[in-house]
PDB file of C-alpha atoms in Angstrom:
ATOM      1  CA  UNK A  11      -1.333  11.967 -13.346  1.00 90.00           C
ATOM      2  CA  UNK A  12      -5.056  12.175 -14.049  1.00 97.00           C
ATOM      3  CA  UNK A  13      -7.451  10.688 -11.492  1.00 98.00           C
ATOM      4  CA  UNK A  14     -10.587   8.884 -12.649  1.00 98.00           C
ATOM      5  CA  UNK A  15     -13.456   7.963 -10.327  1.00 98.00           C
ATOM      6  CA  UNK A  16     -15.289   4.786 -11.370  1.00 98.00           C
ATOM      7  CA  UNK A  17     -18.678   4.029  -9.791  1.00 97.00           C
ATOM      8  CA  UNK A  18     -20.242   0.682 -10.626  1.00 96.00           C
ATOM      9  CA  UNK A  19     -21.857  -1.929  -8.411  1.00 94.00           C
ATOM     10  CA  UNK A  20     -20.484  -4.767 -10.583  1.00 94.00           C
ATOM     11  CA  UNK A  21     -17.086  -5.955  -9.343  1.00 94.00           C
ATOM     12  CA  UNK A  22     -16.000  -7.240 -12.772  1.00 95.00           C
ATOM     13  CA  UNK A  23     -16.771  -3.937 -14.497  1.00 94.00           C
ATOM     14  CA  UNK A  24     -14.778  -2.012 -11.878  1.00 95.00           C
ATOM     15  CA  UNK A  25     -11.860  -4.425 -12.312  1.00 96.00           C
ATOM     16  CA  UNK A  26     -11.867  -4.128 -16.111  1.00 96.00           C
ATOM     17  CA  UNK A  27     -11.973  -0.326 -15.957  1.00 97.00           C
ATOM     18  CA  UNK A  28      -9.378  -0.165 -13.174  1.00 97.00           C
ATOM     19  CA  UNK A  29      -6.962  -2.391 -15.117  1.00 97.00           C
ATOM     20  CA  UNK A  30      -7.518  -0.615 -18.448  1.00 97.00           C
ATOM     21  CA  UNK A  31      -7.204   2.891 -16.998  1.00 97.00           C
ATOM     22  CA  UNK A  32      -4.117   2.012 -14.937  1.00 97.00           C
ATOM     23  CA  UNK A  33      -2.492   0.546 -18.055  1.00 96.00           C
ATOM     24  CA  UNK A  34      -2.886   3.968 -19.696  1.00 95.00           C
ATOM     25  CA  UNK A  35      -1.362   5.782 -16.726  1.00 95.00           C
ATOM     26  CA  UNK A  36      -4.508   6.955 -14.926  1.00 97.00           C
ATOM     27  CA  UNK A  37      -4.994   6.810 -11.169  1.00 97.00           C
ATOM     28  CA  UNK A  38      -8.327   5.153 -10.314  1.00 97.00           C
ATOM     29  CA  UNK A  39     -10.587   5.490  -7.286  1.00 97.00           C
ATOM     30  CA  UNK A  40     -13.745   3.387  -7.014  1.00 96.00           C
ATOM     31  CA  UNK A  41     -17.220   3.548  -5.535  1.00 96.00           C
ATOM     32  CA  UNK A  42     -20.042   1.002  -5.385  1.00 95.00           C
ATOM     33  CA  UNK A  43     -22.996   3.394  -5.612  1.00 95.00           C
ATOM     34  CA  UNK A  44     -24.020   6.945  -6.418  1.00 95.00           C
ATOM     35  CA  UNK A  45     -23.988   8.252  -2.874  1.00 96.00           C
ATOM     36  CA  UNK A  46     -20.417   7.059  -2.303  1.00 96.00           C
ATOM     37  CA  UNK A  47     -19.394   8.344  -5.742  1.00 97.00           C
ATOM     38  CA  UNK A  48     -20.646  11.836  -4.911  1.00 98.00           C
ATOM     39  CA  UNK A  49     -18.819  11.888  -1.554  1.00 97.00           C
ATOM     40  CA  UNK A  50     -15.620  10.548  -3.136  1.00 97.00           C
ATOM     41  CA  UNK A  51     -15.846  13.089  -5.960  1.00 98.00           C
ATOM     42  CA  UNK A  52     -15.982  15.940  -3.445  1.00 97.00           C
ATOM     43  CA  UNK A  53     -13.207  14.461  -1.282  1.00 97.00           C
ATOM     44  CA  UNK A  54     -10.750  13.268  -3.951  1.00 96.00           C
ATOM     45  CA  UNK A  55     -11.252  15.827  -6.754  1.00 97.00           C
ATOM     46  CA  UNK A  56     -11.081  13.454  -9.739  1.00 98.00           C
ATOM     47  CA  UNK A  57     -10.406  14.800 -13.217  1.00 98.00           C
ATOM     48  CA  UNK A  58     -13.176  12.608 -14.701  1.00 98.00           C
ATOM     49  CA  UNK A  59     -16.009  10.409 -13.401  1.00 98.00           C
ATOM     50  CA  UNK A  60     -17.448   7.213 -14.910  1.00 98.00           C
ATOM     51  CA  UNK A  61     -20.893   6.288 -13.543  1.00 97.00           C
ATOM     52  CA  UNK A  62     -22.959   3.161 -14.046  1.00 94.00           C
ATOM     53  CA  UNK A  63     -26.568   4.229 -14.593  1.00 93.00           C
ATOM     54  CA  UNK A  64     -28.197   1.352 -12.688  1.00 91.00           C
ATOM     55  CA  UNK A  65     -26.740   1.112  -9.176  1.00 90.00           C
ATOM     56  CA  UNK A  66     -28.437   0.386  -5.850  1.00 89.00           C
ATOM     57  CA  UNK A  67     -29.762   3.519  -4.188  1.00 90.00           C
ATOM     58  CA  UNK A  68     -28.907   6.621  -6.159  1.00 92.00           C
ATOM     59  CA  UNK A  69     -28.240   5.696  -9.788  1.00 92.00           C
ATOM     60  CA  UNK A  70     -25.846   7.269 -12.237  1.00 94.00           C
ATOM     61  CA  UNK A  71     -28.271   9.764 -13.785  1.00 95.00           C
ATOM     62  CA  UNK A  72     -29.256  11.153 -10.382  1.00 96.00           C
ATOM     63  CA  UNK A  73     -25.613  11.225  -9.301  1.00 97.00           C
ATOM     64  CA  UNK A  74     -24.660  13.039 -12.496  1.00 97.00           C
ATOM     65  CA  UNK A  75     -27.328  15.672 -11.833  1.00 97.00           C
ATOM     66  CA  UNK A  76     -26.051  16.144  -8.274  1.00 97.00           C
ATOM     67  CA  UNK A  77     -22.424  16.406  -9.433  1.00 98.00           C
ATOM     68  CA  UNK A  78     -23.258  18.955 -12.125  1.00 97.00           C
ATOM     69  CA  UNK A  79     -25.350  21.006  -9.665  1.00 97.00           C
ATOM     70  CA  UNK A  80     -22.548  21.224  -7.091  1.00 97.00           C
ATOM     71  CA  UNK A  81     -19.974  23.977  -7.689  1.00 97.00           C
ATOM     72  CA  UNK A  82     -17.168  21.699  -6.401  1.00 97.00           C
ATOM     73  CA  UNK A  83     -17.783  19.080  -9.094  1.00 97.00           C
ATOM     74  CA  UNK A  84     -19.774  20.869 -11.824  1.00 97.00           C
ATOM     75  CA  UNK A  85     -16.840  21.129 -14.238  1.00 97.00           C
ATOM     76  CA  UNK A  86     -15.725  17.496 -13.928  1.00 98.00           C
ATOM     77  CA  UNK A  87     -16.526  15.495 -17.089  1.00 98.00           C
ATOM     78  CA  UNK A  88     -18.923  12.589 -16.523  1.00 98.00           C
ATOM     79  CA  UNK A  89     -19.278   9.444 -18.616  1.00 97.00           C
ATOM     80  CA  UNK A  90     -22.411   7.352 -18.112  1.00 96.00           C
ATOM     81  CA  UNK A  91     -21.789   3.643 -18.692  1.00 94.00           C
ATOM     82  CA  UNK A  92     -24.946   1.566 -19.008  1.00 88.00           C
ATOM     83  CA  UNK A  93     -26.865  -1.330 -20.480  1.00 84.00           C
ATOM     84  CA  UNK A  94     -29.705   1.097 -21.268  1.00 80.00           C
ATOM     85  CA  UNK A  95     -29.384   1.724 -24.988  1.00 80.00           C
ATOM     86  CA  UNK A  96     -32.714   3.289 -25.947  1.00 85.00           C
ATOM     87  CA  UNK A  97     -32.530   6.796 -27.434  1.00 85.00           C
ATOM     88  CA  UNK A  98     -34.628   8.238 -24.593  1.00 90.00           C
ATOM     89  CA  UNK A  99     -32.237   6.718 -22.018  1.00 86.00           C
ATOM     90  CA  UNK A 100     -29.315   8.397 -23.739  1.00 88.00           C
ATOM     91  CA  UNK A 101     -31.235  11.685 -23.953  1.00 89.00           C
ATOM     92  CA  UNK A 102     -32.024  11.543 -20.241  1.00 91.00           C
ATOM     93  CA  UNK A 103     -28.369  10.944 -19.424  1.00 90.00           C
ATOM     94  CA  UNK A 104     -27.121  13.780 -21.593  1.00 91.00           C
ATOM     95  CA  UNK A 105     -29.824  16.126 -20.253  1.00 93.00           C
ATOM     96  CA  UNK A 106     -28.599  15.277 -16.730  1.00 94.00           C
ATOM     97  CA  UNK A 107     -25.242  16.743 -17.730  1.00 95.00           C
ATOM     98  CA  UNK A 108     -23.258  13.713 -18.861  1.00 96.00           C
ATOM     99  CA  UNK A 109     -20.465  14.497 -21.284  1.00 97.00           C
ATOM    100  CA  UNK A 110     -20.572  11.029 -22.875  1.00 96.00           C
ATOM    101  CA  UNK A 111     -22.832   7.964 -22.879  1.00 95.00           C
ATOM    102  CA  UNK A 112     -21.360   4.498 -23.480  1.00 95.00           C
ATOM    103  CA  UNK A 113     -23.494   1.363 -23.621  1.00 91.00           C
ATOM    104  CA  UNK A 114     -22.634  -2.082 -22.265  1.00 89.00           C
ATOM    105  CA  UNK A 115     -21.212  -4.353 -23.410  1.00 91.00           C
ATOM    106  CA  UNK A 116     -18.360  -1.946 -23.996  1.00 92.00           C
ATOM    107  CA  UNK A 117     -14.855  -2.028 -25.355  1.00 94.00           C
ATOM    108  CA  UNK A 118     -12.315  -0.965 -22.712  1.00 95.00           C
ATOM    109  CA  UNK A 119     -10.375   0.717 -25.515  1.00 95.00           C
ATOM    110  CA  UNK A 120     -13.447   2.780 -26.438  1.00 95.00           C
ATOM    111  CA  UNK A 121     -13.759   3.925 -22.825  1.00 97.00           C
ATOM    112  CA  UNK A 122     -10.063   4.881 -22.787  1.00 96.00           C
ATOM    113  CA  UNK A 123     -10.496   6.852 -26.019  1.00 96.00           C
ATOM    114  CA  UNK A 124     -13.483   8.777 -24.626  1.00 97.00           C
ATOM    115  CA  UNK A 125     -11.637   9.460 -21.345  1.00 97.00           C
ATOM    116  CA  UNK A 126      -8.602  10.750 -23.238  1.00 97.00           C
ATOM    117  CA  UNK A 127     -10.782  12.880 -25.509  1.00 96.00           C
ATOM    118  CA  UNK A 128     -12.675  14.464 -22.614  1.00 97.00           C
ATOM    119  CA  UNK A 129      -9.436  15.169 -20.731  1.00 97.00           C
ATOM    120  CA  UNK A 130      -7.637  16.414 -23.827  1.00 94.00           C
ATOM    121  CA  UNK A 131      -4.816  13.888 -23.531  1.00 90.00           C
ATOM    122  CA  UNK A 132      -3.301  11.602 -26.115  1.00 74.00           C
ATOM    123  CA  UNK A 133      -1.785   8.153 -25.698  1.00 61.00           C
ATOM    124  CA  UNK A 134       1.926   7.768 -26.335  1.00 58.00           C
TER     125      UNK A 134
END
């Protein structure tokens, strides 16, 4: 079973992602901010990480940079999920090492498709 770490300070977003990912057979662990997401990534070894860009404290872009710079988490795919839709926001996220950039509002099915693509799995 693949483990996905979801970091978002919005309760409803975490619930939607948790429900959608569980329905597709993924195990989900959650964090409320970037600092906790980094610690949890090191401790729980997720197969993929979804980060909100705008969180209190360390945001998703900074957390992505830290994850990609750490040898323990550098190879873990990261999806940035954000309301920031300007081209330069997307460029900044991808330059930080994100493997995908999804804007809010989002389709849970789109997130599932990107997760499956990055992990190389198909739905049954």
